[in-house]
mmCIF file of C-alpha atoms in Angstrom:
data_model
loop_
_atom_site.group_PDB
_atom_site.id
_atom_site.type_symbol
_atom_site.label_atom_id
_atom_site.label_comp_id
_atom_site.label_asym_id
_atom_site.label_seq_id
_atom_site.Cartn_x
_atom_site.Cartn_y
_atom_site.Cartn_z
ATOM 1 C CA MET A 17 71.438 -37.931 -23.646
ATOM 2 C CA TRP A 18 69.788 -41.277 -24.212
ATOM 3 C CA GLN A 19 73.140 -43.110 -23.948
ATOM 4 C CA ARG A 20 73.898 -41.402 -20.654
ATOM 5 C CA PHE A 21 70.460 -42.388 -19.353
ATOM 6 C CA LYS A 22 71.039 -46.043 -20.244
ATOM 7 C CA SER A 23 74.393 -46.022 -18.487
ATOM 8 C CA MET A 24 72.882 -44.851 -15.156
ATOM 9 C CA ASN A 25 72.175 -47.244 -12.295
ATOM 10 C CA GLY A 26 68.617 -48.406 -11.520
ATOM 11 C CA ASN A 27 67.649 -45.891 -8.787
ATOM 12 C CA LEU A 28 68.989 -42.923 -10.681
ATOM 13 C CA LYS A 29 67.162 -44.076 -13.805
ATOM 14 C CA ILE A 30 63.900 -44.128 -11.877
ATOM 15 C CA ILE A 31 64.460 -40.622 -10.502
ATOM 16 C CA ILE A 32 65.502 -39.184 -13.845
ATOM 17 C CA GLY A 33 62.588 -41.014 -15.537
ATOM 18 C CA ILE A 34 60.069 -39.488 -13.146
ATOM 19 C CA ILE A 35 61.509 -35.999 -13.691
ATOM 20 C CA ALA A 36 61.479 -36.559 -17.458
ATOM 21 C CA VAL A 37 57.817 -37.591 -17.364
ATOM 22 C CA ILE A 38 56.877 -34.612 -15.194
ATOM 23 C CA LEU A 39 58.749 -32.296 -17.540
ATOM 24 C CA LEU A 40 57.759 -34.280 -20.622
ATOM 25 C CA PRO A 41 57.390 -31.294 -22.980
ATOM 26 C CA ILE A 42 60.842 -30.021 -22.075
ATOM 27 C CA THR A 43 62.246 -33.545 -22.318
ATOM 28 C CA LEU A 44 60.874 -33.867 -25.848
ATOM 29 C CA VAL A 45 62.408 -30.537 -26.815
ATOM 30 C CA LEU A 46 65.800 -31.599 -25.461
ATOM 31 C CA LEU A 47 65.622 -34.930 -27.281
ATOM 32 C CA SER A 48 64.666 -33.130 -30.498
ATOM 33 C CA ILE A 49 67.600 -30.753 -30.091
ATOM 34 C CA GLU A 50 69.926 -33.692 -29.442
ATOM 35 C CA PHE A 51 68.627 -35.428 -32.583
ATOM 36 C CA LEU A 52 69.161 -32.227 -34.604
ATOM 37 C CA VAL A 53 72.721 -31.810 -33.297
ATOM 38 C CA LYS A 54 73.598 -35.396 -34.233
ATOM 39 C CA ALA A 55 71.985 -34.902 -37.664
ATOM 40 C CA ILE A 56 74.093 -31.815 -38.243
ATOM 41 C CA GLY A 57 77.157 -33.764 -37.151
ATOM 42 C CA SER A 58 76.350 -36.538 -39.648
ATOM 43 C CA LYS A 59 75.694 -33.942 -42.345
ATOM 44 C CA LYS A 60 72.634 -35.806 -43.552
ATOM 45 C CA LYS A 61 70.131 -33.374 -44.960
ATOM 46 C CA ALA A 62 67.100 -35.568 -44.383
ATOM 47 C CA LYS A 63 67.912 -36.001 -40.685
ATOM 48 C CA ILE A 64 68.706 -32.286 -40.355
ATOM 49 C CA ALA A 65 65.329 -31.402 -41.864
ATOM 50 C CA LEU A 66 63.577 -33.918 -39.638
ATOM 51 C CA GLY A 67 65.432 -32.579 -36.601
ATOM 52 C CA CYS A 68 64.382 -29.012 -37.379
ATOM 53 C CA ILE A 69 60.778 -30.118 -37.726
ATOM 54 C CA LEU A 70 60.919 -32.041 -34.447
ATOM 55 C CA VAL A 71 62.452 -29.077 -32.605
ATOM 56 C CA PHE A 72 59.809 -26.759 -34.027
ATOM 57 C CA LEU A 73 56.905 -29.069 -33.184
ATOM 58 C CA THR A 74 58.086 -29.949 -29.680
ATOM 59 C CA THR A 75 58.811 -26.285 -28.908
ATOM 60 C CA LEU A 76 55.356 -25.293 -30.181
ATOM 61 C CA CYS A 77 53.678 -28.038 -28.160
ATOM 62 C CA THR A 78 55.613 -27.064 -25.045
ATOM 63 C CA ARG A 79 54.587 -23.435 -25.470
ATOM 64 C CA ASN A 80 50.911 -24.381 -25.902
ATOM 65 C CA VAL A 81 51.002 -26.635 -22.862
ATOM 66 C CA TYR A 82 52.385 -23.886 -20.634
ATOM 67 C CA ASN A 83 49.934 -21.345 -22.067
ATOM 68 C CA VAL A 84 47.069 -23.659 -21.110
ATOM 69 C CA LEU A 85 48.530 -24.121 -17.638
ATOM 70 C CA SER A 86 48.864 -20.359 -17.178
ATOM 71 C CA ILE A 87 45.208 -19.868 -18.238
ATOM 72 C CA ASP A 88 44.114 -22.525 -15.743
ATOM 73 C CA LYS A 89 45.952 -20.641 -13.015
ATOM 74 C CA GLU A 90 44.085 -17.451 -13.911
ATOM 75 C CA GLU A 91 40.643 -19.104 -13.652
ATOM 76 C CA PRO A 92 40.067 -18.008 -10.016
ATOM 77 C CA ILE A 93 39.900 -14.371 -11.221
ATOM 78 C CA PRO A 94 36.191 -14.579 -12.143
ATOM 79 C CA VAL A 95 35.542 -15.894 -8.640
ATOM 80 C CA LYS A 96 37.116 -12.741 -7.275
ATOM 81 C CA GLN A 97 34.951 -10.728 -9.623
ATOM 82 C CA VAL A 98 31.902 -12.539 -8.321
ATOM 83 C CA SER A 99 32.963 -11.678 -4.801
ATOM 84 C CA TYR A 100 33.273 -8.032 -5.820
ATOM 85 C CA ASN A 101 29.803 -8.237 -7.335
ATOM 86 C CA ASP A 102 28.536 -9.669 -4.071
ATOM 87 C CA LYS A 103 30.083 -6.740 -2.240
ATOM 88 C CA ASP A 104 28.490 -4.302 -4.680
ATOM 89 C CA LYS A 105 25.163 -6.057 -4.234
ATOM 90 C CA GLY A 106 25.540 -5.827 -0.463
ATOM 91 C CA LYS A 107 26.339 -2.117 -0.709
ATOM 92 C CA SER A 108 23.311 -1.596 -2.936
ATOM 93 C CA GLU A 109 21.057 -3.386 -0.463
ATOM 94 C CA ASN A 110 22.495 -1.303 2.381
ATOM 95 C CA ASN A 111 21.840 1.876 0.401
ATOM 96 C CA ILE A 112 18.246 0.796 -0.201
ATOM 97 C CA GLN A 113 17.790 0.095 3.509
ATOM 98 C CA GLU A 114 19.311 3.459 4.431
ATOM 99 C CA GLN A 115 17.035 5.267 1.986
ATOM 100 C CA GLN A 116 14.011 3.402 3.330
ATOM 101 C CA GLN A 117 15.032 4.274 6.880
ATOM 102 C CA LYS A 118 15.445 7.941 5.936
ATOM 103 C CA LYS A 119 11.989 7.938 4.342
ATOM 104 C CA GLU A 120 10.469 6.424 7.475
ATOM 105 C CA GLU A 121 12.239 8.975 9.686
ATOM 106 C CA ALA A 122 11.068 11.823 7.440
ATOM 107 C CA LYS A 123 7.524 10.451 7.610
ATOM 108 C CA LYS A 124 7.693 10.308 11.414
ATOM 109 C CA VAL A 125 8.948 13.903 11.559
ATOM 110 C CA GLU A 126 6.160 14.995 9.224
ATOM 111 C CA GLU A 127 3.526 13.220 11.322
ATOM 112 C CA GLN A 128 4.970 14.743 14.490
ATOM 113 C CA GLN A 129 4.813 18.205 12.935
ATOM 114 C CA LYS A 130 1.212 17.598 11.893
ATOM 115 C CA ASN A 131 0.320 16.455 15.412
ATOM 116 C CA GLU A 132 2.021 19.490 16.916
ATOM 117 C CA GLU A 133 0.192 21.738 14.478
ATOM 118 C CA LYS A 134 -3.070 20.013 15.329
ATOM 119 C CA GLU A 135 -2.438 20.419 19.055
ATOM 120 C CA LYS A 136 -1.567 24.035 18.449
ATOM 121 C CA ASN A 137 -4.805 24.543 16.531
ATOM 122 C CA ASN A 138 -6.727 22.820 19.336
ATOM 123 C CA GLU A 139 -5.429 25.270 21.919
ATOM 124 C CA PRO A 140 -7.522 28.305 22.799
ATOM 125 C CA THR A 141 -6.515 31.476 20.997
ATOM 126 C CA LYS A 142 -4.753 34.237 22.904
ATOM 127 C CA PHE A 143 -7.831 36.343 22.306
ATOM 128 C CA PHE A 144 -10.028 33.722 24.002
ATOM 129 C CA THR A 145 -7.626 33.524 26.950
ATOM 130 C CA ASP A 146 -7.166 37.281 27.352
ATOM 131 C CA VAL A 147 -10.810 38.257 27.136
ATOM 132 C CA TYR A 148 -13.198 35.320 27.556
ATOM 133 C CA LEU A 149 -11.284 33.419 30.251
ATOM 134 C CA LYS A 150 -10.264 36.558 32.120
ATOM 135 C CA ASN A 151 -13.902 37.598 32.342
ATOM 136 C CA LYS A 152 -15.479 34.175 32.949
ATOM 137 C CA ASN A 153 -16.966 35.443 36.228
ATOM 138 C CA CYS A 154 -18.168 38.732 34.789
ATOM 139 C CA VAL A 155 -21.823 37.765 34.253
ATOM 140 C CA ASN A 156 -24.034 39.515 36.792
ATOM 141 C CA MET A 157 -20.862 40.810 38.451
ATOM 142 C CA THR A 158 -18.838 43.189 36.228
ATOM 143 C CA SER A 159 -20.112 46.581 35.177
ATOM 144 C CA TYR A 160 -19.997 48.225 31.795
ATOM 145 C CA GLU A 161 -17.132 50.497 32.888
ATOM 146 C CA GLY A 162 -15.236 47.534 34.332
ATOM 147 C CA ILE A 163 -15.361 45.641 31.022
ATOM 148 C CA LYS A 164 -14.169 48.713 29.127
ATOM 149 C CA SER A 165 -11.220 49.107 31.490
ATOM 150 C CA ASN A 166 -10.203 45.453 31.046
ATOM 151 C CA LEU A 167 -10.348 45.763 27.256
ATOM 152 C CA ASP A 168 -8.235 48.911 27.314
ATOM 153 C CA ILE A 169 -5.576 47.047 29.300
ATOM 154 C CA PHE A 170 -5.219 44.296 26.674
ATOM 155 C CA GLY A 171 -5.421 46.748 23.776
ATOM 156 C CA TYR A 172 -8.047 44.950 21.697
ATOM 157 C CA LYS A 173 -10.187 46.947 19.319
ATOM 158 C CA TYR A 174 -13.836 47.173 20.346
ATOM 159 C CA GLU A 175 -17.059 48.850 19.280
ATOM 160 C CA ILE A 176 -19.784 50.137 21.594
ATOM 161 C CA ILE A 177 -23.380 49.737 20.454
ATOM 162 C CA GLU A 178 -25.703 52.006 22.395
ATOM 163 C CA PRO A 179 -29.041 50.627 23.603
ATOM 164 C CA ASN A 180 -32.367 51.479 22.036
ATOM 165 C CA GLU A 181 -35.949 50.393 22.506
ATOM 166 C CA THR A 182 -35.267 46.851 21.280
ATOM 167 C CA THR A 183 -31.599 46.155 22.107
ATOM 168 C CA LEU A 184 -29.349 46.252 25.149
ATOM 169 C CA ARG A 185 -26.061 48.074 25.387
ATOM 170 C CA GLN A 186 -23.394 45.924 23.738
ATOM 171 C CA ILE A 187 -19.627 45.871 23.272
ATOM 172 C CA ASP A 188 -18.184 43.954 20.303
ATOM 173 C CA VAL A 189 -14.499 43.062 20.710
ATOM 174 C CA TYR A 190 -12.349 42.105 17.684
ATOM 175 C CA ASP A 191 -9.180 40.030 17.329
ATOM 176 C CA ASN A 192 -6.917 41.126 14.453
ATOM 177 C CA GLN A 193 -5.149 37.744 14.247
ATOM 178 C CA SER A 194 -8.000 35.219 14.276
ATOM 179 C CA ASN A 195 -10.808 37.652 13.314
ATOM 180 C CA ASP A 196 -12.882 36.083 16.088
ATOM 181 C CA THR A 197 -15.238 38.308 18.094
ATOM 182 C CA ILE A 198 -16.554 38.487 21.643
ATOM 183 C CA GLN A 199 -19.829 40.196 22.526
ATOM 184 C CA PHE A 200 -20.743 41.617 25.901
ATOM 185 C CA GLN A 201 -24.387 42.489 26.515
ATOM 186 C CA PHE A 202 -25.404 44.551 29.527
ATOM 187 C CA TYR A 203 -28.534 44.670 31.637
ATOM 188 C CA GLU A 204 -29.561 47.100 34.327
ATOM 189 C CA ASN A 205 -29.781 45.355 37.691
ATOM 190 C CA ASP A 206 -32.039 46.120 40.624
ATOM 191 C CA ILE A 207 -29.845 48.951 41.883
ATOM 192 C CA GLY A 208 -29.686 50.632 38.454
ATOM 193 C CA GLU A 209 -26.161 49.493 37.507
ATOM 194 C CA GLU A 210 -25.386 48.101 34.041
ATOM 195 C CA VAL A 211 -23.709 44.728 34.450
ATOM 196 C CA VAL A 212 -22.868 41.925 32.041
ATOM 197 C CA THR A 213 -25.745 39.557 31.333
ATOM 198 C CA VAL A 214 -24.255 37.711 28.307
ATOM 199 C CA MET A 215 -20.685 37.114 27.135
ATOM 200 C CA GLN A 216 -20.428 35.238 23.824
ATOM 201 C CA TYR A 217 -17.405 34.068 21.796
ATOM 202 C CA ASN A 218 -17.827 33.685 17.999
ATOM 203 C CA LYS A 219 -15.358 31.969 15.652
ATOM 204 C CA LYS A 220 -14.856 33.634 12.293
ATOM 205 C CA ASP A 221 -14.099 30.386 10.410
ATOM 206 C CA GLU A 222 -17.094 28.601 12.007
ATOM 207 C CA PRO A 223 -19.875 31.214 12.047
ATOM 208 C CA ASP A 224 -22.554 28.744 13.189
ATOM 209 C CA LYS A 225 -20.550 27.823 16.273
ATOM 210 C CA SER A 226 -20.208 29.857 19.481
ATOM 211 C CA VAL A 227 -20.056 29.596 23.267
ATOM 212 C CA ALA A 228 -21.583 31.891 25.848
ATOM 213 C CA ILE A 229 -22.015 32.523 29.550
ATOM 214 C CA SER A 230 -25.427 33.949 30.340
ATOM 215 C CA ASP A 231 -27.756 34.525 33.293
ATOM 216 C CA GLY A 232 -30.907 34.910 31.160
ATOM 217 C CA PHE A 233 -31.249 38.612 31.951
ATOM 218 C CA HIS A 234 -30.844 38.029 35.712
ATOM 219 C CA VAL A 235 -33.561 35.407 35.937
ATOM 220 C CA GLN A 236 -31.167 32.505 36.630
ATOM 221 C CA PRO A 237 -27.606 31.816 37.803
ATOM 222 C CA PRO A 238 -24.910 32.170 35.111
ATOM 223 C CA LYS A 239 -24.752 29.102 32.862
ATOM 224 C CA PHE A 240 -22.304 27.820 30.250
ATOM 225 C CA GLN A 241 -23.886 27.308 26.860
ATOM 226 C CA ASN A 242 -22.659 25.908 23.537
ATOM 227 C CA HIS A 243 -24.380 27.141 20.385
ATOM 228 C CA ILE A 244 -24.318 25.407 17.008
ATOM 229 C CA ASN A 245 -26.764 25.796 14.122
ATOM 230 C CA ASN A 246 -29.132 27.826 16.330
ATOM 231 C CA THR A 247 -29.221 25.033 18.915
ATOM 232 C CA ASN A 248 -28.261 25.754 22.526
ATOM 233 C CA THR A 249 -26.732 23.114 24.783
ATOM 234 C CA GLU A 250 -26.036 23.703 28.435
ATOM 235 C CA VAL A 251 -22.668 22.400 29.691
ATOM 236 C CA ASN A 252 -21.049 22.199 33.099
ATOM 237 C CA SER A 253 -17.781 24.084 32.715
ATOM 238 C CA ILE A 254 -15.732 26.437 30.635
ATOM 239 C CA GLU A 255 -13.350 23.528 29.897
ATOM 240 C CA GLU A 256 -16.187 21.832 28.001
ATOM 241 C CA GLN A 257 -16.637 25.031 26.025
ATOM 242 C CA ILE A 258 -12.933 25.042 25.126
ATOM 243 C CA ASN A 259 -13.145 21.449 23.867
ATOM 244 C CA PHE A 260 -16.252 22.328 21.899
ATOM 245 C CA MET A 261 -14.690 25.361 20.230
ATOM 246 C CA PHE A 262 -11.096 24.281 19.640
ATOM 247 C CA ASN A 263 -11.090 20.471 19.343
#
């Protein structure tokens, strides 16, 4: 091989030399094999042994070189792994954001439900609407029999308390749902007819709180009154009484 190389012209030598340098490990293996072949041809044991050693060493070196090169080519793999980790991290962050968003939405729904429940609790009861509001003009106008007829229409349970020397005739009306009560007190007017003089609404869960419409036993025009802790406050409308009782 070496003799052929020396016999080549200048340009070809340069080209072959460059290739040999690039493929130096393989070139060394080929030269070692050539040396071994010539040693076998000369039948000299020392050269044969040396040739075998050279072939073994150059082959081993060549193998190691290409193993290193193959490892270098595989180095980008960890970069890919890092990119996968970045993706996993991004997914994890997205999951955290989604969970946080769900918590915020659940909190908003809960607050909305609480507000709706509060508004519902602030509304007048059906009992208040059916009896108190329906009879808001009853004071000094509606008779005892008229009140009884209205109560029978709505089907609420009521109790009649007959008058005596110290009390007026009274009707106590009961609500089975809220346990609130409404009291009608009657007074005999100038023509001998029993008409409403006081209508009072009492809340079961707030016993010290009530509202009433009263004419002071026919000595004054009907007035709206709020009662709390035995204190009476005159107000201008039934709407103010609703706010007082249910807000």
